[in-house]
PDB file of C-alpha atoms in Angstrom:
ATOM      1  CA  MET A   1       8.730 -16.429 -14.837  1.00 84.00           C
ATOM      2  CA  GLU A   2      11.783 -14.231 -15.209  1.00 86.00           C
ATOM      3  CA  GLU A   3      15.247 -15.344 -14.046  1.00 90.00           C
ATOM      4  CA  PHE A   4      16.583 -14.228 -10.657  1.00 91.00           C
ATOM      5  CA  GLY A   5      20.337 -14.253 -10.741  1.00 87.00           C
ATOM      6  CA  ASN A   6      21.364 -13.739  -7.137  1.00 91.00           C
ATOM      7  CA  LYS A   7      21.958 -16.354  -4.418  1.00 95.00           C
ATOM      8  CA  ILE A   8      18.790 -16.777  -2.338  1.00 96.00           C
ATOM      9  CA  ASN A   9      17.619 -18.672   0.730  1.00 97.00           C
ATOM     10  CA  ILE A  10      13.903 -19.040   1.375  1.00 97.00           C
ATOM     11  CA  LYS A  11      12.588 -20.292   4.690  1.00 97.00           C
ATOM     12  CA  VAL A  12       8.948 -21.025   5.286  1.00 97.00           C
ATOM     13  CA  LYS A  13       7.617 -21.933   8.802  1.00 97.00           C
ATOM     14  CA  THR A  14       4.522 -22.008  10.912  1.00 97.00           C
ATOM     15  CA  SER A  15       3.622 -23.226  14.337  1.00 96.00           C
ATOM     16  CA  ILE A  16       1.253 -26.079  14.903  1.00 95.00           C
ATOM     17  CA  ASN A  17      -1.359 -25.563  17.603  1.00 94.00           C
ATOM     18  CA  LYS A  18      -2.732 -28.511  19.636  1.00 92.00           C
ATOM     19  CA  THR A  19      -6.127 -28.153  17.995  1.00 91.00           C
ATOM     20  CA  GLU A  20      -4.799 -28.223  14.434  1.00 93.00           C
ATOM     21  CA  ASN A  21      -4.525 -31.204  12.141  1.00 92.00           C
ATOM     22  CA  ILE A  22      -0.878 -31.530  11.014  1.00 91.00           C
ATOM     23  CA  GLU A  23      -1.869 -32.816   7.532  1.00 92.00           C
ATOM     24  CA  LYS A  24      -4.148 -29.853   6.959  1.00 94.00           C
ATOM     25  CA  ILE A  25      -1.451 -27.400   8.081  1.00 94.00           C
ATOM     26  CA  THR A  26       1.123 -29.101   5.916  1.00 93.00           C
ATOM     27  CA  ASN A  27      -1.171 -28.742   2.965  1.00 94.00           C
ATOM     28  CA  ALA A  28      -1.793 -25.067   3.810  1.00 95.00           C
ATOM     29  CA  VAL A  29       1.959 -24.396   3.891  1.00 95.00           C
ATOM     30  CA  GLU A  30       2.440 -26.290   0.592  1.00 94.00           C
ATOM     31  CA  ASN A  31      -0.292 -24.055  -0.952  1.00 94.00           C
ATOM     32  CA  ILE A  32       2.061 -21.108  -0.332  1.00 94.00           C
ATOM     33  CA  VAL A  33       5.356 -22.690  -1.445  1.00 94.00           C
ATOM     34  CA  LYS A  34       5.815 -26.308  -2.606  1.00 90.00           C
ATOM     35  CA  ILE A  35       9.126 -27.288  -1.018  1.00 93.00           C
ATOM     36  CA  LYS A  36      10.191 -30.113   1.321  1.00 92.00           C
ATOM     37  CA  TYR A  37       9.186 -29.508   4.921  1.00 95.00           C
ATOM     38  CA  ILE A  38      10.245 -30.960   8.249  1.00 95.00           C
ATOM     39  CA  THR A  39       7.321 -31.451  10.605  1.00 93.00           C
ATOM     40  CA  THR A  40       7.519 -31.724  14.375  1.00 90.00           C
ATOM     41  CA  ASP A  41       4.735 -31.664  16.974  1.00 86.00           C
ATOM     42  CA  MET A  42       5.133 -27.927  17.307  1.00 94.00           C
ATOM     43  CA  GLU A  43       6.074 -26.552  13.802  1.00 96.00           C
ATOM     44  CA  ILE A  44       6.584 -27.002  10.155  1.00 97.00           C
ATOM     45  CA  ILE A  45       9.775 -25.624   8.532  1.00 97.00           C
ATOM     46  CA  GLY A  46      11.009 -25.751   4.983  1.00 96.00           C
ATOM     47  CA  THR A  47      13.924 -24.214   3.224  1.00 96.00           C
ATOM     48  CA  THR A  48      15.157 -23.925  -0.376  1.00 96.00           C
ATOM     49  CA  ASP A  49      17.741 -22.031  -2.273  1.00 96.00           C
ATOM     50  CA  ASN A  50      15.848 -22.308  -5.572  1.00 95.00           C
ATOM     51  CA  TYR A  51      13.948 -19.123  -6.502  1.00 94.00           C
ATOM     52  CA  ARG A  52      11.839 -21.128  -8.937  1.00 94.00           C
ATOM     53  CA  GLU A  53      10.013 -22.617  -5.935  1.00 94.00           C
ATOM     54  CA  LEU A  54       8.291 -19.262  -5.703  1.00 94.00           C
ATOM     55  CA  LYS A  55       6.645 -19.683  -9.121  1.00 91.00           C
ATOM     56  CA  ASN A  56       3.136 -20.163  -7.627  1.00 88.00           C
ATOM     57  CA  LEU A  57       3.356 -16.981  -5.535  1.00 91.00           C
ATOM     58  CA  TYR A  58       5.086 -15.022  -8.380  1.00 91.00           C
ATOM     59  CA  GLU A  59       2.086 -15.835 -10.610  1.00 88.00           C
ATOM     60  CA  VAL A  60      -0.591 -15.434  -7.958  1.00 88.00           C
ATOM     61  CA  PHE A  61       0.559 -11.937  -7.096  1.00 86.00           C
ATOM     62  CA  ARG A  62       0.275 -10.932 -10.768  1.00 80.00           C
ATOM     63  CA  ASN A  63      -3.011 -12.624 -11.470  1.00 74.00           C
ATOM     64  CA  LYS A  64      -4.790 -11.320  -8.402  1.00 72.00           C
ATOM     65  CA  GLN A  65      -3.103  -7.900  -8.710  1.00 73.00           C
ATOM     66  CA  THR A  66      -1.885  -8.080  -5.123  1.00 81.00           C
ATOM     67  CA  THR A  67       1.630  -7.225  -6.065  1.00 86.00           C
ATOM     68  CA  HIS A  68       1.411  -3.779  -4.428  1.00 88.00           C
ATOM     69  CA  ILE A  69       0.375  -5.293  -1.038  1.00 90.00           C
ATOM     70  CA  ALA A  70       3.132  -7.852  -1.081  1.00 93.00           C
ATOM     71  CA  ARG A  71       5.682  -5.170  -2.102  1.00 93.00           C
ATOM     72  CA  LYS A  72       4.611  -2.873   0.708  1.00 93.00           C
ATOM     73  CA  VAL A  73       4.925  -5.665   3.277  1.00 95.00           C
ATOM     74  CA  LEU A  74       8.294  -6.883   2.005  1.00 96.00           C
ATOM     75  CA  LEU A  75       9.664  -3.292   2.023  1.00 96.00           C
ATOM     76  CA  LYS A  76       8.288  -2.618   5.495  1.00 96.00           C
ATOM     77  CA  ASN A  77       9.909  -5.835   6.877  1.00 96.00           C
ATOM     78  CA  LEU A  78      13.307  -5.220   5.252  1.00 96.00           C
ATOM     79  CA  GLN A  79      16.316  -5.735   7.467  1.00 95.00           C
ATOM     80  CA  GLU A  80      19.786  -5.760   5.777  1.00 93.00           C
ATOM     81  CA  ASN A  81      19.485  -8.482   3.078  1.00 94.00           C
ATOM     82  CA  THR A  82      16.445 -10.204   4.581  1.00 97.00           C
ATOM     83  CA  SER A  83      12.710  -9.587   4.501  1.00 98.00           C
ATOM     84  CA  GLN A  84       9.623 -11.570   5.377  1.00 97.00           C
ATOM     85  CA  ILE A  85       5.998 -11.819   4.429  1.00 97.00           C
ATOM     86  CA  LEU A  86       3.158 -13.352   6.520  1.00 97.00           C
ATOM     87  CA  PHE A  87       0.289 -15.382   5.138  1.00 97.00           C
ATOM     88  CA  ASN A  88      -3.028 -16.257   6.789  1.00 96.00           C
ATOM     89  CA  LYS A  89      -2.858 -19.928   7.705  1.00 96.00           C
ATOM     90  CA  GLN A  90      -6.665 -20.533   7.509  1.00 94.00           C
ATOM     91  CA  ALA A  91      -6.877 -18.949   4.062  1.00 95.00           C
ATOM     92  CA  ALA A  92      -3.921 -20.985   2.819  1.00 95.00           C
ATOM     93  CA  ALA A  93      -5.752 -24.146   4.050  1.00 94.00           C
ATOM     94  CA  VAL A  94      -8.348 -23.495   1.380  1.00 95.00           C
ATOM     95  CA  ASN A  95      -5.735 -22.563  -1.202  1.00 93.00           C
ATOM     96  CA  SER A  96      -6.202 -18.810  -0.943  1.00 93.00           C
ATOM     97  CA  ILE A  97      -3.312 -16.383  -0.616  1.00 93.00           C
ATOM     98  CA  VAL A  98      -4.016 -13.695   2.035  1.00 94.00           C
ATOM     99  CA  ILE A  99      -1.162 -11.513   3.189  1.00 94.00           C
ATOM    100  CA  CYS A 100      -1.047 -10.447   6.880  1.00 93.00           C
ATOM    101  CA  ASP A 101       0.474  -7.165   7.973  1.00 89.00           C
ATOM    102  CA  LYS A 102       0.885  -8.361  11.604  1.00 90.00           C
ATOM    103  CA  MET A 103       1.317 -11.731  13.379  1.00 90.00           C
ATOM    104  CA  ASN A 104      -2.068 -11.482  15.113  1.00 90.00           C
ATOM    105  CA  GLU A 105      -4.015 -11.109  11.834  1.00 90.00           C
ATOM    106  CA  SER A 106      -3.930 -14.901  11.517  1.00 90.00           C
ATOM    107  CA  PRO A 107      -5.780 -16.184  14.617  1.00 89.00           C
ATOM    108  CA  LEU A 108      -3.915 -19.535  14.748  1.00 90.00           C
ATOM    109  CA  GLY A 109      -0.601 -17.960  13.767  1.00 95.00           C
ATOM    110  CA  PRO A 110       0.680 -17.050  10.333  1.00 97.00           C
ATOM    111  CA  ILE A 111       2.754 -18.863   7.786  1.00 98.00           C
ATOM    112  CA  ILE A 112       6.031 -16.935   7.716  1.00 98.00           C
ATOM    113  CA  MET A 113       8.155 -16.756   4.597  1.00 98.00           C
ATOM    114  CA  GLU A 114      11.626 -15.258   5.104  1.00 98.00           C
ATOM    115  CA  ILE A 115      13.817 -14.369   2.200  1.00 97.00           C
ATOM    116  CA  ASP A 116      17.582 -13.798   2.440  1.00 98.00           C
ATOM    117  CA  THR A 117      19.560 -12.880  -0.555  1.00 96.00           C
ATOM    118  CA  THR A 118      22.569 -10.772  -1.523  1.00 94.00           C
ATOM    119  CA  ASP A 119      20.399  -7.865  -2.737  1.00 94.00           C
ATOM    120  CA  ILE A 120      16.975  -7.943  -1.139  1.00 96.00           C
ATOM    121  CA  GLU A 121      15.762  -4.779  -2.869  1.00 94.00           C
ATOM    122  CA  GLU A 122      16.625  -6.363  -6.257  1.00 95.00           C
ATOM    123  CA  PHE A 123      14.632  -9.471  -5.134  1.00 96.00           C
ATOM    124  CA  ILE A 124      11.609  -7.393  -4.205  1.00 95.00           C
ATOM    125  CA  ASP A 125      11.747  -5.573  -7.579  1.00 93.00           C
ATOM    126  CA  TRP A 126      11.908  -8.991  -9.333  1.00 93.00           C
ATOM    127  CA  PHE A 127       9.256 -10.724  -7.167  1.00 94.00           C
ATOM    128  CA  VAL A 128       6.765  -7.916  -6.799  1.00 92.00           C
ATOM    129  CA  PRO A 129       7.628  -5.085  -9.245  1.00 89.00           C
ATOM    130  CA  LYS A 130       6.165  -1.563  -8.938  1.00 83.00           C
ATOM    131  CA  HIS A 131       4.239  -2.088 -12.168  1.00 66.00           C
ATOM    132  CA  THR A 132       3.101  -5.514 -13.314  1.00 46.00           C
ATOM    133  CA  THR A 133       2.975  -6.404 -16.986  1.00 47.00           C
TER     134      THR A 133
END
């Protein structure tokens, strides 16, 4: 994993529906990014300022050659120095990374990862480059 030199804040969250098992949803979220989470009856939220926490996703995007999809979504969702990417919660529960283009593509609600950094375009180029090696 290459170094990322800018200040970064990563927030991962998802809602918990009444029919969902909190432990299974927590595991699903941890399959996306392994950070510490706060769990309530209604949602799971985790934050970190350590880009190394993205190592799993960084490698998954390259191994499964889904870099172009993640890049497209992050660029589309760009707002100032922030962007977000949505993941299918059910897929994450079985340790599969599936990117959603829209909120309703994950029937029980997506896992939302929001990235805020001093240069979001530099982050996108680092995280999901145009051409993988």
